[in-house]
XYZ file of C-alpha atoms in Angstrom:
577
model
C -16.811 182.118 -52.501
C -19.260 184.962 -51.903
C -20.987 182.896 -49.238
C -17.698 182.337 -47.382
C -16.946 186.073 -47.511
C -20.325 186.875 -45.981
C -19.774 184.297 -43.250
C -16.355 185.819 -42.436
C -17.857 189.299 -42.209
C -20.636 188.061 -39.950
C -18.155 186.198 -37.781
C -15.923 189.275 -37.480
C -18.925 191.396 -36.561
C -19.942 188.908 -33.889
C -16.391 188.903 -32.497
C -16.367 192.710 -32.408
C -19.744 192.778 -30.667
C -18.540 190.221 -28.160
C -15.387 192.280 -27.541
C -17.494 195.414 -27.097
C -19.817 193.601 -24.718
C -16.841 192.277 -22.746
C -15.249 195.730 -22.601
C -18.532 197.347 -21.620
C -19.224 194.682 -19.017
C -15.693 195.164 -17.693
C -16.283 198.868 -17.290
C -19.622 198.225 -15.589
C -18.018 195.683 -13.284
C -15.083 198.007 -12.627
C -17.416 200.912 -11.946
C -19.443 199.041 -9.378
C -16.666 197.012 -7.788
C -15.405 198.579 -4.536
C -11.739 199.547 -4.420
C -9.524 197.335 -2.274
C -6.762 199.940 -2.063
C -5.786 200.747 1.523
C -4.554 204.064 2.822
C -1.113 204.213 4.405
C -2.140 205.356 7.893
C 1.265 206.904 8.611
C 0.706 209.107 5.579
C -2.936 209.693 6.555
C -1.946 210.930 10.035
C 1.161 212.691 8.732
C 3.524 210.772 11.005
C 6.986 210.560 9.472
C 9.180 210.076 12.554
C 9.198 207.387 15.213
C 9.401 210.041 17.937
C 6.377 211.948 16.614
C 2.655 211.407 17.151
C -0.333 212.877 15.378
C -2.933 214.733 17.431
C -6.600 214.045 16.769
C -8.514 216.765 18.601
C -12.281 216.327 18.884
C -12.377 214.227 15.681
C -10.070 216.473 13.670
C -6.452 215.798 12.778
C -4.616 219.010 13.602
C -1.317 220.213 12.209
C 0.815 220.301 15.388
C 2.195 216.970 16.507
C 3.248 215.540 19.838
C 6.734 214.338 20.676
C 7.212 210.874 22.191
C 9.945 210.699 24.790
C 10.535 207.804 27.197
C 7.082 206.475 26.375
C 5.374 209.767 27.303
C 3.676 212.183 24.923
C 4.751 215.825 25.098
C 3.197 218.896 23.489
C 5.088 222.062 22.683
C 4.234 225.081 24.840
C 2.727 227.164 22.037
C 0.292 224.368 21.086
C -0.706 223.893 24.716
C -1.458 227.604 25.146
C -3.289 227.980 21.851
C -5.395 224.819 21.859
C -5.633 223.374 25.348
C -4.900 225.644 28.294
C -3.647 229.231 28.047
C -2.946 229.440 31.775
C 0.315 227.550 31.500
C 3.214 229.987 31.616
C 6.715 229.101 30.479
C 9.499 231.319 31.828
C 12.015 230.950 29.015
C 14.597 232.956 30.974
C 14.567 230.808 34.106
C 13.407 227.488 32.536
C 10.394 227.272 34.790
C 6.860 226.088 34.006
C 4.099 227.737 36.035
C 0.410 227.067 36.358
C -1.793 229.273 38.525
C -4.902 227.838 40.120
C -7.421 229.999 42.009
C -5.395 229.334 45.161
C -1.811 228.346 44.263
C 1.059 228.854 41.877
C 2.266 225.430 40.730
C 5.851 225.388 39.476
C 8.039 222.790 37.756
C 11.643 223.220 36.690
C 12.804 221.914 33.331
C 13.954 218.261 33.234
C 12.560 217.564 36.701
C 9.951 215.094 37.928
C 9.209 217.330 40.909
C 6.763 220.202 41.106
C 5.726 222.555 43.872
C 2.213 223.626 44.831
C 3.215 226.936 46.385
C 5.915 225.441 48.670
C 4.595 221.869 48.941
C 6.730 219.425 46.938
C 5.047 216.750 44.777
C 6.619 214.194 42.420
C 5.541 212.480 39.196
C 7.042 209.345 37.623
C 7.926 211.236 34.448
C 9.791 214.383 33.471
C 7.175 217.121 33.577
C 8.702 219.553 31.109
C 11.845 219.692 29.056
C 13.193 222.460 26.869
C 15.316 222.901 23.782
C 16.630 226.067 22.194
C 13.246 226.965 20.708
C 10.510 226.022 23.140
C 9.368 223.867 26.047
C 7.566 220.524 25.828
C 5.012 219.632 28.491
C 3.971 216.090 29.359
C 0.410 215.352 28.249
C -0.317 213.701 31.593
C 0.702 216.887 33.406
C -1.437 219.032 31.114
C -4.385 216.800 31.951
C -3.990 217.524 35.688
C -5.098 221.124 35.101
C -7.161 220.875 31.926
C -10.654 219.578 31.195
C -9.541 216.980 28.666
C -8.984 213.255 28.246
C -6.681 211.479 25.833
C -5.631 208.043 24.621
C -2.380 207.065 22.968
C -2.342 204.626 20.020
C 0.520 203.198 18.021
C 1.199 202.055 14.431
C 1.202 204.873 13.720
C 1.645 206.986 16.866
C -1.336 209.202 17.566
C -3.020 210.870 20.504
C -6.799 211.074 20.454
C -7.844 214.044 22.594
C -11.335 214.968 23.785
C -12.144 218.461 25.027
C -15.704 218.739 23.688
C -17.930 216.929 26.167
C -21.276 217.649 24.523
C -23.538 214.685 23.671
C -22.669 212.686 20.566
C -24.434 210.302 18.162
C -23.315 206.681 18.463
C -24.120 204.383 15.548
C -23.605 200.556 15.319
C -22.258 198.744 12.259
C -24.871 196.232 10.981
C -22.452 194.129 8.964
C -18.767 193.952 8.287
C -17.653 196.812 6.042
C -15.011 199.486 5.507
C -14.457 203.128 6.415
C -13.217 204.959 3.345
C -11.213 208.124 3.015
C -14.045 209.860 1.154
C -17.602 209.000 0.266
C -17.648 206.463 -2.595
C -16.628 202.872 -3.170
C -13.619 203.914 -5.225
C -12.145 205.892 -2.348
C -9.327 203.990 -0.616
C -9.988 202.139 2.642
C -8.967 203.646 5.978
C -10.127 200.791 8.196
C -12.094 197.571 8.178
C -14.885 197.522 10.751
C -16.616 194.498 12.167
C -20.295 193.919 12.789
C -21.607 195.593 15.975
C -18.672 197.998 16.101
C -19.852 201.346 17.527
C -18.824 204.488 15.684
C -19.384 208.190 16.279
C -21.601 209.715 13.617
C -20.250 213.157 12.688
C -22.335 213.978 9.600
C -25.229 212.360 7.746
C -25.304 212.147 3.952
C -27.631 210.704 1.316
C -25.568 207.538 0.871
C -22.470 207.993 3.006
C -22.104 209.151 6.610
C -19.007 210.741 8.080
C -17.888 208.749 11.125
C -15.036 208.514 13.620
C -13.524 205.550 15.424
C -12.349 205.677 19.026
C -8.736 205.371 17.822
C -8.884 208.553 15.754
C -9.767 207.467 12.209
C -12.206 209.844 10.520
C -13.806 208.811 7.245
C -16.965 207.732 5.441
C -19.134 204.632 5.573
C -22.202 203.569 3.579
C -25.165 204.478 5.732
C -27.074 201.347 4.694
C -24.404 199.412 6.598
C -25.241 201.320 9.780
C -27.912 200.801 12.389
C -29.973 203.484 14.089
C -27.987 206.302 15.737
C -28.469 206.866 19.465
C -27.746 210.075 21.374
C -25.162 209.389 24.064
C -23.364 211.292 26.809
C -19.725 210.976 27.826
C -20.751 210.910 31.477
C -17.871 213.287 32.061
C -17.433 215.301 35.266
C -16.050 218.711 34.231
C -12.831 219.972 35.786
C -13.940 223.249 37.358
C -12.087 226.142 38.942
C -13.863 228.437 41.380
C -12.571 232.001 41.420
C -13.517 234.275 44.285
C -13.241 238.053 44.532
C -13.276 240.712 47.182
C -16.103 242.963 45.996
C -17.656 245.906 47.812
C -21.402 246.078 48.373
C -21.483 249.826 47.689
C -20.573 251.534 44.422
C -16.899 252.451 44.164
C -16.277 256.199 43.941
C -12.535 256.387 43.462
C -10.071 259.141 42.688
C -6.447 258.850 41.662
C -4.216 261.161 43.688
C -0.983 261.962 41.900
C 1.908 261.871 44.374
C 5.326 262.360 42.791
C 7.317 263.396 45.892
C 6.911 262.456 49.535
C 5.840 265.998 50.470
C 2.790 265.668 48.208
C 1.308 263.237 50.729
C 0.659 266.272 52.897
C -1.953 267.513 50.390
C -4.292 264.608 51.082
C -6.527 266.514 53.507
C -7.036 269.413 51.097
C -7.534 267.020 48.182
C -10.225 265.023 49.982
C -11.954 268.162 51.266
C -12.853 269.109 47.682
C -14.717 265.847 47.130
C -18.115 264.418 48.052
C -18.902 260.712 48.313
C -15.313 259.597 47.695
C -14.803 256.154 49.256
C -11.526 255.055 47.628
C -8.374 257.054 46.989
C -5.466 255.722 44.930
C -2.176 257.545 45.558
C 0.535 257.002 42.948
C 3.036 255.667 45.472
C 4.982 252.897 43.732
C 6.834 252.603 40.456
C 9.207 250.132 38.865
C 12.673 251.565 39.412
C 15.191 249.051 38.050
C 15.490 245.889 35.975
C 15.544 243.664 39.054
C 11.950 244.511 39.902
C 12.822 246.952 42.690
C 10.038 249.432 43.422
C 10.338 253.064 44.442
C 7.948 253.844 47.302
C 6.366 257.067 48.515
C 3.965 255.337 50.911
C 2.907 257.076 54.121
C 1.300 255.533 57.199
C -0.049 258.940 58.240
C -1.738 259.328 54.865
C -3.460 255.956 55.240
C -4.546 256.684 58.789
C -6.016 260.043 57.808
C -7.995 258.479 54.934
C -9.285 255.695 57.168
C -10.426 258.289 59.676
C -12.454 259.864 56.858
C -13.989 256.495 55.945
C -11.960 256.279 52.735
C -10.029 253.194 51.607
C -6.523 253.482 50.174
C -5.665 251.485 47.039
C -1.994 252.222 46.408
C -1.028 252.504 42.743
C 2.009 250.837 41.189
C 3.199 251.997 37.771
C 5.852 251.192 35.187
C 5.982 254.642 33.575
C 8.221 256.824 35.743
C 11.691 255.402 35.058
C 12.442 255.272 31.327
C 15.601 253.236 31.932
C 13.608 250.223 33.134
C 12.765 247.436 30.677
C 9.247 246.383 31.769
C 9.263 243.360 29.471
C 12.480 242.042 30.955
C 11.167 242.357 34.511
C 7.783 240.807 33.727
C 9.331 237.890 31.826
C 11.498 236.794 34.783
C 9.740 234.909 37.571
C 12.269 235.999 40.193
C 11.825 239.675 39.270
C 8.015 239.456 39.288
C 8.231 237.759 42.682
C 10.407 240.607 43.902
C 7.745 243.142 42.884
C 4.909 241.136 44.399
C 6.693 240.660 47.718
C 7.492 244.369 48.021
C 3.884 245.357 47.344
C 2.433 242.880 49.835
C 4.994 243.815 52.490
C 4.145 247.493 52.033
C 0.410 246.797 52.144
C 0.847 245.071 55.483
C 3.279 247.654 56.821
C 1.197 250.691 55.867
C -2.219 249.045 56.260
C -3.625 250.046 52.920
C -6.733 248.319 51.619
C -5.924 247.636 47.993
C -3.383 247.742 45.188
C -4.045 249.395 41.846
C -1.843 248.173 38.971
C -1.221 250.724 36.220
C 1.192 249.159 33.743
C 0.925 250.947 30.409
C 2.665 251.013 27.024
C 3.644 247.361 27.284
C 4.860 245.483 24.234
C 3.127 242.328 23.066
C 6.221 240.394 24.142
C 5.492 241.406 27.742
C 1.887 240.213 27.604
C 2.230 236.701 29.033
C 4.583 237.865 31.781
C 2.230 240.700 32.677
C -0.775 238.401 33.033
C 1.307 236.029 35.149
C 2.238 239.006 37.343
C -1.471 239.759 37.870
C -2.134 236.110 38.739
C 0.719 235.901 41.238
C -0.072 239.249 42.846
C -3.774 238.407 43.117
C -3.169 235.236 45.145
C -1.068 237.044 47.723
C -3.567 239.901 47.824
C -6.432 237.488 48.551
C -4.425 235.711 51.248
C -4.018 239.063 52.986
C -7.489 240.530 52.354
C -6.139 243.161 49.943
C -8.276 244.289 46.991
C -6.550 244.147 43.593
C -7.656 246.452 40.779
C -6.049 246.723 37.354
C -6.160 249.702 34.984
C -6.818 248.920 31.313
C -7.104 250.729 28.029
C -10.420 250.530 26.233
C -10.254 247.262 24.256
C -8.634 247.382 20.820
C -7.083 244.746 18.615
C -3.573 245.908 19.483
C -4.199 245.712 23.262
C -5.793 242.234 23.156
C -2.688 240.745 24.775
C -3.655 242.527 28.022
C -6.201 239.670 28.225
C -8.861 241.381 30.346
C -10.836 238.152 30.663
C -7.964 236.400 32.411
C -7.257 239.497 34.491
C -10.867 239.383 35.715
C -10.479 235.744 36.800
C -7.819 236.778 39.299
C -8.131 240.516 39.999
C -11.096 241.913 41.914
C -11.762 244.967 39.759
C -10.927 245.937 36.174
C -10.812 249.683 35.587
C -11.465 251.047 32.090
C -9.324 254.094 31.401
C -12.120 255.805 29.497
C -9.934 258.641 28.252
C -6.926 259.356 25.998
C -9.087 258.841 22.934
C -6.794 261.566 21.638
C -3.501 262.139 23.436
C -0.249 264.073 23.254
C 1.231 263.238 19.867
C -2.019 262.074 18.272
C -4.316 263.935 15.922
C -6.458 266.573 17.599
C -9.782 265.559 19.087
C -11.691 264.773 22.239
C -10.005 263.099 25.184
C -13.173 261.176 26.022
C -16.154 261.516 23.698
C -19.275 259.718 24.872
C -19.149 257.300 21.921
C -15.587 256.334 22.816
C -16.617 255.771 26.430
C -19.752 253.724 25.730
C -17.937 251.557 23.170
C -15.151 250.988 25.696
C -17.707 249.824 28.260
C -19.479 247.584 25.751
C -16.266 245.923 24.596
C -14.914 245.460 28.117
C -18.129 243.770 29.245
C -17.560 241.100 26.601
C -14.665 239.917 28.782
C -15.345 241.254 32.271
C -18.480 240.974 34.481
C -20.174 244.317 35.188
C -19.850 243.833 38.948
C -16.060 243.849 38.528
C -15.887 246.774 36.094
C -15.117 250.362 37.080
C -15.211 253.205 34.546
C -12.354 255.694 34.670
C -13.246 259.249 33.592
C -11.095 262.367 33.077
C -11.140 265.530 35.185
C -8.992 267.068 32.447
C -9.061 267.922 28.789
C -6.527 268.911 26.165
C -6.010 272.290 24.584
C -4.876 271.742 21.006
C -2.726 274.445 19.432
C -2.183 274.840 15.687
C 0.882 277.027 15.087
C 1.257 278.095 11.414
C 4.467 277.044 9.710
C 6.586 279.421 7.709
C 5.322 279.416 4.100
C 6.917 276.654 2.050
C 5.403 276.562 -1.419
C 7.753 273.811 -2.616
C 6.815 271.514 0.248
C 3.101 272.217 -0.135
C 3.217 271.476 -3.849
C 5.237 268.307 -3.354
C 2.902 266.576 -0.951
C -0.852 266.204 -0.711
C -0.369 265.385 2.985
C 1.409 268.640 3.766
C 0.023 270.247 6.943
C 0.559 274.009 7.134
C 0.824 274.081 10.936
C 2.538 272.369 13.851
C 0.162 270.669 16.283
C 0.800 270.569 20.016
C -1.391 269.981 23.048
C -1.392 270.370 26.798
C -3.530 268.766 29.455
C -5.451 271.245 31.600
C -8.012 271.040 34.378
C -11.750 271.400 33.869
C -11.693 274.880 35.422
C -8.644 276.094 33.491
C -10.077 275.031 30.128
C -13.309 276.945 30.754
C -11.322 280.007 31.911
C -9.333 279.980 28.662
C -12.559 279.949 26.662
C -14.080 282.728 28.770
C -11.009 284.996 28.603
C -11.053 284.779 24.817
C -14.741 285.684 24.655
C -15.873 282.432 23.055
C -19.282 280.798 23.532
C -18.772 277.020 23.320
C -21.224 274.943 21.293
C -22.652 271.618 22.418
C -21.735 268.604 20.275
C -24.218 265.733 20.509
C -21.759 263.449 18.731
C -19.004 263.981 21.310
C -21.276 264.620 24.288
C -19.166 267.681 25.081
C -18.961 271.403 24.521
C -16.523 272.469 21.831
C -14.677 275.790 21.547
C -12.285 277.189 18.959
C -10.537 280.534 18.863
C -7.517 282.330 17.397
C -4.996 284.128 19.555
C -1.756 285.675 18.347
C -2.086 283.875 15.027
C -2.491 280.459 16.615
C -5.684 278.382 16.491
C -6.841 276.774 19.735
C -9.345 273.895 19.861
C -10.843 272.459 23.055
C -13.302 269.623 23.683
C -14.457 270.620 27.153
C -15.374 268.525 30.174
C -18.060 269.864 32.490
C -20.970 268.706 34.639
C -23.076 267.885 31.588
C -20.435 265.770 29.833
C -19.540 264.033 33.083
C -23.186 263.206 33.735
C -23.336 261.386 30.393
C -20.385 259.213 31.479
C -22.002 258.535 34.855
C -25.218 257.589 33.079
C -23.305 255.213 30.784
C -21.797 253.447 33.830
C -25.157 253.320 35.607
C -26.917 251.945 32.516
C -24.631 248.883 32.574
C -24.718 248.634 36.382
C -20.946 248.937 36.645
C -19.218 248.593 39.989
C -18.359 252.267 40.103
C -16.328 255.172 38.749
C -12.776 256.407 39.112
C -11.430 259.837 38.180
C -8.054 261.030 36.908
C -7.023 262.988 38.692
C -8.113 264.554 41.987
C -7.498 268.304 42.040
C -8.330 268.905 38.368
C -12.099 268.779 38.825
C -14.706 271.504 38.991
C -15.804 270.921 42.605
C -19.447 271.157 41.537
C -19.050 267.868 39.669
C -19.183 265.931 42.956
C -22.869 266.696 43.387
C -23.436 265.039 40.010
C -21.248 262.079 41.019
C -23.230 261.661 44.245
C -26.455 261.534 42.261
C -25.350 258.347 40.482
C -22.875 256.687 42.847
C -25.167 256.619 45.850
């Protein structure tokens, strides 16, 4: 009986051991057996609708998707601008798609197969662009006409594989039949089966698993022991290039803005020029936007132009958007017909009055006007070039909130970009210098990140601001209630170089030189009010001229003629010649 009990115990123990061995072996087998689970590719690419297609851009699946319509892939306008080609312009008011080449404006109306290269009609076998209530959708084939990209369309699921990066890549062959998995590891689900000798693109190398891409847009991982030796390859792609040309002067530009607000002011041109030395360009403020149809007010004078030409001085007429507060600049700029109206008036006037250039001074634009404004510069530039007219554009010093002025794109089309190197402090701002040397040099540095030096002109002020602090009536309750309480009202006025120095002299003040601002500073009290002035003079102006010369800029421009100390022209001559 005891013997049978011992045998039963031994047998049970053996059974348990066998079970343990089986379980352990099962885990070992399970651990080292590759998963056969396959990824749902529709889920992998995020395609949930039959009329949608994923976009695989340079071996990355991106969030925006294409729309499939009549067998053609379309991308929404915002995606096209952000990821592929920012030169496309969609006029949402007039349902018109524009693309500007270095020589032509190409236009296509919504729902049409026709497009126009300037006035020459061309036709495609597909609808080029269609629109809904929210945006426009542009045919991928049409985008490709103007963009350095290639693409292929695959189905089941729908996806577009797009190449814009044409740098060399590493091609790697598959040595034996295997799988591409979603992540590195045999337990990761399978994205695709690959046959022997299949060529993949090697994106990353790992210890055991390499990241690879297939030509049809699948990106995943494969055991590197299943791969052959990688070979560096080239796409053999011929880049799509655009050649921009500019009308640039051989000599340095020495330009002055001449403020003309009434026709009679044109008669001051002789006296204005007589104060200068070395001036070779004058920019009279002749044109401004005067209604919401794009109609311009003009003060142009043929006699003025002829007189300047007789003095060897070119005339670059200025057009502004600041004079008529009733005009909505954004509305005008965002309508193709209204922009065209402005452009045609300017070119007609340039021909009629024989001026040499146009200077665009559109300020205080909203971000919503940005795309329309850049399109205006493009359209105006083409007609200027066709007529031998120089186009210059005035710009703020670069800041994050003026990035939509897109100086880089301006420089592609315009001949000169002018930095308005002043209004560091302005009417309504805190008190301070109008144009400290640090502000000016930083403005140059930041502009040159987007604009070539040979196209860049530095604008400098012939004025300064007199800041006045007028004490408020005592208000103890207000002062106690707020840490930000200011016990004075701050106002300012713009004055000429000479007037500012006269004010300092009359009040018996000796200005002190500020190395930080690169200017003399004066402060005095008169009739209970405190006056503060950051002065412009020959010394401060020379620092600005030196800053332009150090970067080999195309020249200088000054706002405005008539406000200068006439002695400053000798300093200008020293650097501009």
